[in-house]
CSV table of C-alpha atoms and ligand atoms in Angstrom, one decimal:
chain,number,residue,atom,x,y,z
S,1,UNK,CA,50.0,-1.9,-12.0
S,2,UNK,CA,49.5,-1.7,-15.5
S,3,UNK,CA,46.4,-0.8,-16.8
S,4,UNK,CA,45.6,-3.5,-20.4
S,5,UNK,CA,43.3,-2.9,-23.1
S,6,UNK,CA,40.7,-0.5,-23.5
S,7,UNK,CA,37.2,-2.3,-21.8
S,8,UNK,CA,35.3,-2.0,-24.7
S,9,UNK,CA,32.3,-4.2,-25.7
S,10,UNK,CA,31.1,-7.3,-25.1
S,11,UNK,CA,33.3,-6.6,-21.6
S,12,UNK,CA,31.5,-7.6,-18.7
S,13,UNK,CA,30.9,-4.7,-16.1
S,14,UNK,CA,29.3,-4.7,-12.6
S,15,UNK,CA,26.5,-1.8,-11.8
S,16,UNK,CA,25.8,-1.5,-8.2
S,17,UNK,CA,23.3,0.8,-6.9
S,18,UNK,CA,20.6,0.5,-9.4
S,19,UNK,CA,18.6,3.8,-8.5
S,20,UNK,CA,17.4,7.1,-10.1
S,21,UNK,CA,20.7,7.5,-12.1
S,22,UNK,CA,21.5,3.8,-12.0
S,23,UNK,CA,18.7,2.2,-13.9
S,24,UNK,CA,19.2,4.7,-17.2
S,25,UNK,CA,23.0,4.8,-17.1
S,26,UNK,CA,22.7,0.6,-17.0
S,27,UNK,CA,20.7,1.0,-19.8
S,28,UNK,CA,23.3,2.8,-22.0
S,29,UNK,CA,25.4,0.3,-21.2
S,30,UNK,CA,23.3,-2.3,-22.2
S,31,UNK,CA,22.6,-0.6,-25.5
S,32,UNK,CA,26.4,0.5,-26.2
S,33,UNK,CA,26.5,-3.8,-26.2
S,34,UNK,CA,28.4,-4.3,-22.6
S,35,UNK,CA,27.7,-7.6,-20.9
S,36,UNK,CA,25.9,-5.7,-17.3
S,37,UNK,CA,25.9,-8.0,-14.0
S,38,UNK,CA,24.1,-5.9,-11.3
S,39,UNK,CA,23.4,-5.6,-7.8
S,40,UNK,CA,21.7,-3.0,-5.3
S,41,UNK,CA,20.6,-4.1,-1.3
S,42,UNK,CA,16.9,-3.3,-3.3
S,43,UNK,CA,15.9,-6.4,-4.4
S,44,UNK,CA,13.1,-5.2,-6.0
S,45,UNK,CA,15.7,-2.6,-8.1
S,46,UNK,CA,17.7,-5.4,-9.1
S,47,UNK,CA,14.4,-7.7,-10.2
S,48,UNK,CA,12.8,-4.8,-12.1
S,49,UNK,CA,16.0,-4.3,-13.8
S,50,UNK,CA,16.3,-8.0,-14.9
S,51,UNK,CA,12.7,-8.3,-15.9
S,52,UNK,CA,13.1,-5.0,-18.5
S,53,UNK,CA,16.6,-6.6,-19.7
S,54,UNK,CA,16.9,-10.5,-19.3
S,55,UNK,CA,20.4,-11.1,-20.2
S,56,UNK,CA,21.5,-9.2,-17.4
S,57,UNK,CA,23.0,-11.2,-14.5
S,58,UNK,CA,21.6,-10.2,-11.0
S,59,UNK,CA,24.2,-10.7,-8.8
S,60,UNK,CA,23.3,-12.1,-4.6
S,61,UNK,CA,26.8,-11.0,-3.6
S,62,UNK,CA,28.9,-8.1,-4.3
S,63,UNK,CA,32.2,-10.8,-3.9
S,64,UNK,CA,29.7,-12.8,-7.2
S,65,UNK,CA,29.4,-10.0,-9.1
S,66,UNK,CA,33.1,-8.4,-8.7
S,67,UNK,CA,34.5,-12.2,-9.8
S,68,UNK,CA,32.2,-12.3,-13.4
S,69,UNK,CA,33.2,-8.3,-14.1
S,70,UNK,CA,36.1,-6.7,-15.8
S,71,UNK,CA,35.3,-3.7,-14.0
S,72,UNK,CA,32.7,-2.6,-11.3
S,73,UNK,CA,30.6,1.0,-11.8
S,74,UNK,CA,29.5,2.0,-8.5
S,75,UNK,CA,26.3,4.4,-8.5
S,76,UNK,CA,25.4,4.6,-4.9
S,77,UNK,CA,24.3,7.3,-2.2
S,78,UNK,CA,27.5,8.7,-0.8
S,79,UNK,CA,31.3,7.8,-0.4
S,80,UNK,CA,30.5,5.9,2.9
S,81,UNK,CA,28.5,3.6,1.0
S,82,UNK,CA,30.9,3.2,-1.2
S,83,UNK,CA,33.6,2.5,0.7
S,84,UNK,CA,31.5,-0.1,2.7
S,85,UNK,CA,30.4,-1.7,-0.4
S,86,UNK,CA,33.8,-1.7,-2.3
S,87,UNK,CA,35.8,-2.4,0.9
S,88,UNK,CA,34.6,-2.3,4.4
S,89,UNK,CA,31.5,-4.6,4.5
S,90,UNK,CA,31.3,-8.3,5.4
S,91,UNK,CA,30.9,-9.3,1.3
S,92,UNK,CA,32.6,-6.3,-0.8
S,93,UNK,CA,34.0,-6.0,-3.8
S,94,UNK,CA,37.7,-6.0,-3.3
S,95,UNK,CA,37.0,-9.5,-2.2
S,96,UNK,CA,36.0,-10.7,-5.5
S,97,UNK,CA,38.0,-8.5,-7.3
S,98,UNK,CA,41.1,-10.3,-9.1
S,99,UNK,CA,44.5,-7.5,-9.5
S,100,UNK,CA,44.5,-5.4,-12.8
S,101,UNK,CA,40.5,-4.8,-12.6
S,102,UNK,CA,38.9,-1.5,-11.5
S,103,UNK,CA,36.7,0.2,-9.9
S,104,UNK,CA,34.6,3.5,-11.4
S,105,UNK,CA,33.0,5.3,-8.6
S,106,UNK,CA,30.0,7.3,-10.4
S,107,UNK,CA,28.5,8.4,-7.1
S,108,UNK,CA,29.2,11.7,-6.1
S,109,UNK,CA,31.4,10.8,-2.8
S,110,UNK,CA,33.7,13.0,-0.1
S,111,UNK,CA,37.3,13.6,-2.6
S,112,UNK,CA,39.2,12.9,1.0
S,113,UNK,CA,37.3,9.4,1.2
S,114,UNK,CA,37.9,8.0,-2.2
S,115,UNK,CA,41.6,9.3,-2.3
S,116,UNK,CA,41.5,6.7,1.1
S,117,UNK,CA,39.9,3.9,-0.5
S,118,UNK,CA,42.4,4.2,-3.8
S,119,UNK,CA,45.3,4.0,-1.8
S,120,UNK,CA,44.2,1.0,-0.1
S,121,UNK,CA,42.9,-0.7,-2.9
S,122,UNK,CA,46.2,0.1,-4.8
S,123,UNK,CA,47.6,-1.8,-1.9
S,124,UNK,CA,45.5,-4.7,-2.9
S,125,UNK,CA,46.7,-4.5,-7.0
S,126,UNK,CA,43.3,-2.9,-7.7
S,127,UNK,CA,42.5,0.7,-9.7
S,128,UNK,CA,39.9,3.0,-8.6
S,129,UNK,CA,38.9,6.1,-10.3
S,130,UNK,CA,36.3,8.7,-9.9
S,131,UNK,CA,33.8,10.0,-12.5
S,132,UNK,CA,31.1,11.5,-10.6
S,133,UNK,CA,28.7,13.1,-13.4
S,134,UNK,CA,26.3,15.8,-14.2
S,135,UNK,CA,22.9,16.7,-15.8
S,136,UNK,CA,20.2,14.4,-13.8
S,137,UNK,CA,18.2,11.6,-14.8
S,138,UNK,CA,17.3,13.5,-17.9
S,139,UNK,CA,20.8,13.5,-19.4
S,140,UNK,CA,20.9,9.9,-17.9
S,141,UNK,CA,18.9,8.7,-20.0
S,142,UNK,CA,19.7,10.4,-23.4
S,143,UNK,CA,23.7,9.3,-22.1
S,144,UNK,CA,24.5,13.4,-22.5
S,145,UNK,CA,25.9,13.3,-18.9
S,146,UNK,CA,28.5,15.8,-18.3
S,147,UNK,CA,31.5,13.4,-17.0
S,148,UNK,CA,34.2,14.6,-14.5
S,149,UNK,CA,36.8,11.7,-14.4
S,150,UNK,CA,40.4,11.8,-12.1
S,151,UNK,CA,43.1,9.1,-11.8
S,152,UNK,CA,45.7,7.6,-13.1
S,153,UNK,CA,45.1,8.9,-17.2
S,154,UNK,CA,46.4,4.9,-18.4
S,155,UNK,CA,43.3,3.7,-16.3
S,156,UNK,CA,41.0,6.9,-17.7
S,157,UNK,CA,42.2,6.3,-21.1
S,158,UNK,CA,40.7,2.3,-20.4
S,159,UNK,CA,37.8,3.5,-19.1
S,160,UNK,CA,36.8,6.0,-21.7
S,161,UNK,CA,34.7,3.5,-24.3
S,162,UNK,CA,32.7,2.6,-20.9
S,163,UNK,CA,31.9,6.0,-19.5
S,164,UNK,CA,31.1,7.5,-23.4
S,165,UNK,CA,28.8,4.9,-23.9
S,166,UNK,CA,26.5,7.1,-21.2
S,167,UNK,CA,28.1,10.8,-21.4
S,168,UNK,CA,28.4,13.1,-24.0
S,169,UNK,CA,31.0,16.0,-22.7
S,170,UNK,CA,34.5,13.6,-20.5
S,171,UNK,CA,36.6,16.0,-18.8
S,172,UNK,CA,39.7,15.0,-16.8
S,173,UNK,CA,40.4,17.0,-13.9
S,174,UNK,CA,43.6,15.2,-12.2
S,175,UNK,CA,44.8,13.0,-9.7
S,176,UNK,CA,42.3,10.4,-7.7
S,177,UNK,CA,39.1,12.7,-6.2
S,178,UNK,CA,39.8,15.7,-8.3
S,179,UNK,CA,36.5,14.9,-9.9
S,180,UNK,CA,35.0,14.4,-6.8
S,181,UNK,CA,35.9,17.7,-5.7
S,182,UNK,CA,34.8,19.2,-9.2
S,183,UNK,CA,31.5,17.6,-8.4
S,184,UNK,CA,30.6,19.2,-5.2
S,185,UNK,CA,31.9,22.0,-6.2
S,186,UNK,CA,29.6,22.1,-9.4
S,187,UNK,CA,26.9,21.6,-7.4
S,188,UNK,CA,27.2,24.4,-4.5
S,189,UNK,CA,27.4,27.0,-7.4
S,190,UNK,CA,24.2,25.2,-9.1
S,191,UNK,CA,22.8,25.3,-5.1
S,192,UNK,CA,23.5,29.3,-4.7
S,193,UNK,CA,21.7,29.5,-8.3
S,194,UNK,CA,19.2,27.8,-7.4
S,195,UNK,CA,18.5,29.4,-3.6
S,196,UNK,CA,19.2,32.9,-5.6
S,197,UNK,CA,16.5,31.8,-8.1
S,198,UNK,CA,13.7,31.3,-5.4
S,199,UNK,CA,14.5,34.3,-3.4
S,200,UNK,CA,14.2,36.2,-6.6
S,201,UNK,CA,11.0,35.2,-7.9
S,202,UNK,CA,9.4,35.1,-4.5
S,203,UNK,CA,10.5,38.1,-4.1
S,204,UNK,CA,9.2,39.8,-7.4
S,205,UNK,CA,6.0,37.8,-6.5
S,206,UNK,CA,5.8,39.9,-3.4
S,207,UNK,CA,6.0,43.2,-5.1
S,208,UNK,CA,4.0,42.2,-7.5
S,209,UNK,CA,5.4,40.7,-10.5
S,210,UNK,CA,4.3,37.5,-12.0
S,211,UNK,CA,6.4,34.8,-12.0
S,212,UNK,CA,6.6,33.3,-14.8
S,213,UNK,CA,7.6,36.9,-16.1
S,214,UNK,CA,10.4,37.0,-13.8
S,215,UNK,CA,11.7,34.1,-15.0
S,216,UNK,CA,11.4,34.9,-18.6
S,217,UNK,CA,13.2,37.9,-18.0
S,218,UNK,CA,15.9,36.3,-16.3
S,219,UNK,CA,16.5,34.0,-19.1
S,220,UNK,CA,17.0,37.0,-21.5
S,221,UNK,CA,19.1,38.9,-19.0
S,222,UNK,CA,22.4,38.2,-16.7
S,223,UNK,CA,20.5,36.5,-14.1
S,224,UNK,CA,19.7,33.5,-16.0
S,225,UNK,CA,21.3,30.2,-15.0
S,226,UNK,CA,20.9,26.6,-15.1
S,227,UNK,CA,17.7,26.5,-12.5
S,228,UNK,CA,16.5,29.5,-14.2
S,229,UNK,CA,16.4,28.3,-17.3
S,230,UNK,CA,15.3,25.2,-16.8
S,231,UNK,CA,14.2,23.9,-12.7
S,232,UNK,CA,11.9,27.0,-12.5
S,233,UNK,CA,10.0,26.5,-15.4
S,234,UNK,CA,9.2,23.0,-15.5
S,235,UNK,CA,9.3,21.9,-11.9
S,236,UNK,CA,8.8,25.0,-9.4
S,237,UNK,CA,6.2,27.2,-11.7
S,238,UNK,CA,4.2,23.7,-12.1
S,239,UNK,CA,4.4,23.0,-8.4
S,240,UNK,CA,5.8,19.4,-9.8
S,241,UNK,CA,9.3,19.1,-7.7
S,242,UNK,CA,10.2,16.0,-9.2
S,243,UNK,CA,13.3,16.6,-10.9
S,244,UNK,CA,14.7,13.5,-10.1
S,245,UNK,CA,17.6,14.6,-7.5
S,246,UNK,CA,17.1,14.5,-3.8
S,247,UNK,CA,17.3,17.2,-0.9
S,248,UNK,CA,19.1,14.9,1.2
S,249,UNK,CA,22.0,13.8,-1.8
S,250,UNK,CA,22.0,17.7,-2.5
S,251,UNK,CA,22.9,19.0,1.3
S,252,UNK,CA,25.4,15.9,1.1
S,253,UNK,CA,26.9,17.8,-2.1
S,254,UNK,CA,26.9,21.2,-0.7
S,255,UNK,CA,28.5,20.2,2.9
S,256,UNK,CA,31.2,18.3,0.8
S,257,UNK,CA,31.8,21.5,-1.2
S,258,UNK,CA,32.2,23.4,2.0
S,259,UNK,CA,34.6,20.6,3.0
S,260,UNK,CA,36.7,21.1,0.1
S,261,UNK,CA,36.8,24.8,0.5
S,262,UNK,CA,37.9,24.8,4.1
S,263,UNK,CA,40.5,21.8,3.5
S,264,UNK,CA,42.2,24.6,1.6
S,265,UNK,CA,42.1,27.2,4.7
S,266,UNK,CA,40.5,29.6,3.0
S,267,UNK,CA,37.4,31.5,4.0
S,268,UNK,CA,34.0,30.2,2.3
S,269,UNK,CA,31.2,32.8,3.8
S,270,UNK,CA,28.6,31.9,0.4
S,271,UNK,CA,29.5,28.1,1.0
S,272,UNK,CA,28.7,28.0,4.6
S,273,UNK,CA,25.2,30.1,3.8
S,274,UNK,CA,24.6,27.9,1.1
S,275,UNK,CA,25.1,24.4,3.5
S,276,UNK,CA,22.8,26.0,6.6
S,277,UNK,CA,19.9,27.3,4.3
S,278,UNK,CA,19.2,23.8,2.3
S,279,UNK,CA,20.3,22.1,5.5
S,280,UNK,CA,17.4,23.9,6.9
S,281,UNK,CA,15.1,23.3,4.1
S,282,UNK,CA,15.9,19.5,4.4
S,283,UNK,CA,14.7,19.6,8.2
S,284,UNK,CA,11.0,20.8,7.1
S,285,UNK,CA,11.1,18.9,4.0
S,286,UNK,CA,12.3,16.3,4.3
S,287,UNK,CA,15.5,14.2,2.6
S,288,UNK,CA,13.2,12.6,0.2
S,289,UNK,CA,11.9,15.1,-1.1
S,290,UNK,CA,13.2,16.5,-4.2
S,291,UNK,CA,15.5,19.2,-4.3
S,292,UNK,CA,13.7,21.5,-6.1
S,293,UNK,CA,11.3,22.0,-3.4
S,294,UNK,CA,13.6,24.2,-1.6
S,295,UNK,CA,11.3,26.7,-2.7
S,296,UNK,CA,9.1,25.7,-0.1
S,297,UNK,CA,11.4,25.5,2.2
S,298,UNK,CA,12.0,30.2,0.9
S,299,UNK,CA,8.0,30.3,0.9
S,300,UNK,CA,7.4,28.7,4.3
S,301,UNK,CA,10.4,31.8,5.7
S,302,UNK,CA,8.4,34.4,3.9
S,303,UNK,CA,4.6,33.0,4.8
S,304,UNK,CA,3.6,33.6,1.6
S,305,UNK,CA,3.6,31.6,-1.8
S,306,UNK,CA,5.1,32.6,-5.4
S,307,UNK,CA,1.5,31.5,-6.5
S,308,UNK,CA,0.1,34.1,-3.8
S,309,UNK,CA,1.5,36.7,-5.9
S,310,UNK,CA,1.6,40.8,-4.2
S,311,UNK,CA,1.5,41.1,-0.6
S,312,UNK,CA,3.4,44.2,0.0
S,313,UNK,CA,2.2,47.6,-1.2
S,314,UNK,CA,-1.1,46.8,-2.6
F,401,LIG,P1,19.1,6.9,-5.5
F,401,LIG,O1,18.9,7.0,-4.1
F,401,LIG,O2,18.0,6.9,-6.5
F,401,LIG,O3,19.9,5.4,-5.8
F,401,LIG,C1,20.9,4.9,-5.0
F,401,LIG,C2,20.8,3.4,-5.1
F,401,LIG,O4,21.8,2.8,-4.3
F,401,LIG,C3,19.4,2.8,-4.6
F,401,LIG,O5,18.9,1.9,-5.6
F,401,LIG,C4,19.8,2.1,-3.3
F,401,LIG,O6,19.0,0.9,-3.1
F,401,LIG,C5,21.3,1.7,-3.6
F,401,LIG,N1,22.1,1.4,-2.4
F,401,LIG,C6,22.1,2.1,-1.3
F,401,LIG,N2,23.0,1.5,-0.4
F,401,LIG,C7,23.5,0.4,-1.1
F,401,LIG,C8,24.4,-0.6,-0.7
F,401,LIG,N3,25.0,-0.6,0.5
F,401,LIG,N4,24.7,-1.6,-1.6
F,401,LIG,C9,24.1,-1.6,-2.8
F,401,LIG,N5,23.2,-0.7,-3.2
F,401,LIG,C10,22.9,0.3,-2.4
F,401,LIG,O7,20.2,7.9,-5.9
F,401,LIG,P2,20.6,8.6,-7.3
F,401,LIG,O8,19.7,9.8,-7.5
F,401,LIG,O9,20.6,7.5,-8.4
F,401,LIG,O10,22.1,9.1,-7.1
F,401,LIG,C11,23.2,8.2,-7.0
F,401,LIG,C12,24.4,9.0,-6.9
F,401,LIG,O11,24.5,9.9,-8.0
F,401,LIG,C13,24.5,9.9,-5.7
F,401,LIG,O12,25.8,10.0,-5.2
F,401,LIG,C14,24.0,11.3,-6.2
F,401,LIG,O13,24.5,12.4,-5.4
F,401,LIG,C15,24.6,11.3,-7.6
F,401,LIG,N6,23.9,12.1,-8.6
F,401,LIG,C16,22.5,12.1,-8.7
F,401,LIG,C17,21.9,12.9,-9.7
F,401,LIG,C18,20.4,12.9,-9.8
F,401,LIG,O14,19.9,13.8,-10.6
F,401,LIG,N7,19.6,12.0,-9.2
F,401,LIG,C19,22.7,13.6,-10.6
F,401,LIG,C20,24.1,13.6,-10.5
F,401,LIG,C21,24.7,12.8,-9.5
């Protein structure tokens, strides 16, 4: 299978799963001057989407859409999804999709799964590779999304015009579902952070501190990390938890993560801790709800609030 020239604009691509990180990243395509046809099982995503950008062609069928694309972005919940709307459902992708033309699964999906779904799609004369990304809908919409891409590096190297047109930093970490694996992986270390974070602060609130202190001083000392410096003060000190990235696609991450680690045989003691406490969080909260009100979830353990400040010692 040889992969031809670089897909650079006015190519036509195919976006499907038009959600949080769907819509902005569509729109960076739009503005890098890509020809977009789109489809999501929302109809309402897809007619929003339309009515902001007009020449975009909504799509009925994923077989329509994969016939008018060069190559098909995939942006959708989890690796099951993907593989059922790529391959396994009654109108998919590969259906539509003539040999030479690719796949670029976005979503962050199972490693074991896509490394599956390439082989059989190889079968079928058809590329796939994976470039799961990083930095929310924020970075999504400035296109400064961190970009972990794997595959075979003559399809990467066509891709790259199409996934620069929405990230800022590409980094190639191997075969098919290497980047997959970075990407759960990146995201039980920004989970542990994040849990360590709340514990932290709710603790220091206990004894006494003030939060927002707390924070400050972690972000001036070793302690500081990514939720530190910037989850805690804009979306757990203002109660707002609307970062943009759900508990339920978050405990997907994590027990992926754990999945990686124990495909390997080796013991993972923080990754199974880090799995069962948001898994836990998710049951009170919710899968909706966004992931940075895991706090709650530390809050509701302790029956007390960071706002409630010192209960211990007074
Ligand atoms: P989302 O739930 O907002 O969007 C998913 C979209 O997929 C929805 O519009 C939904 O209608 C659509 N969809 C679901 N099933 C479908 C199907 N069978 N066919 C077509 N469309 C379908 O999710 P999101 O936050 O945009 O995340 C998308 C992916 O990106 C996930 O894998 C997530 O883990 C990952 N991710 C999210 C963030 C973030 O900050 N939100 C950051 C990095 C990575």
């Amino acid at each position: 299978m040889a992969a031809s020239k670089a897909l650079t604009p006015p190519a036509r691509l195919g976006v499907v799963g038009l959600g949080l990180m769907g819509v902005p990243m569509a729109r960076n395509l739009l503005k890098a001057g890509y020809a977009l046809a789109v489809y999501d099982v929302n109809a309402k995503a897809v007619a929003d989407f339309v009515a902001e950008n007009p020449q975009v062609q909504a799509c009925a069928a994923l077989s329509e859409l994969a016939r008018a694309c060069d190559a098909v972005i995939t942006m959708l919940p989890n690796g099951k999804i993907v593989r059922s709307v790529v391959l396994d459902g009654a109108d998919n992708l590969a259906s539509g999709l003539a040999a030479g033309k690719i796949v670029i699964d976005m979503s962050s999906s199972s490693p074991v799964g896509t490394r599956e779904l390439g082989e059989q799609l190889a079968a079928r004369g058809l590329a796939m590779i994976d470039a799961p990304v990083s930095g929310g809908v924020k970075r999504a919409i400035d296109g400064t999304l961190a970009i972990m891409i794997g595959g075979e590096p003559e399809w990467i190297e066509r891709c790259e015009p199409v996934l620069k047109a929405m990230g800022k930093e590409l980094f190639r970490t191997g075969g098919l579902g290497s980047a997959h694996a970075m990407k759960a992986l990146n995201n039980f270390v920004s989970a542990a952070g994040f849990a360590a974070a709340a514990e932290a602060v709710l603790a220091g609130a206990r004894f006494g501190l003030d939060p927002a202190t707390v924070v400050s001083v972690l972000n001036a000392s070793t302690g500081k990390n990514n939720s530190t410096e910037n989850k805690f003060p804009q979306q757990v000190l203002t109660r707002k938890f609307g970062a943009g990235f759900s508990l339920g696609l978050m405990v997907k991450d994590l027990r992926t993560a754990l999945e990686v680690a124990q495909a390997t045989g080796m013991p993972a003691p923080i990754a199974e801790a880090t799995v069962r406490e948001w898994a836990a969080s998710e049951e009170l909260l919710g899968p909706g709800a966004d992931h940075t009100a895991m706090v709650q979830y530390v809050e509701h353990l302790a029956g007390s609030t960071i706002a409630d400040g010192r209960v211990q010692g007074d």
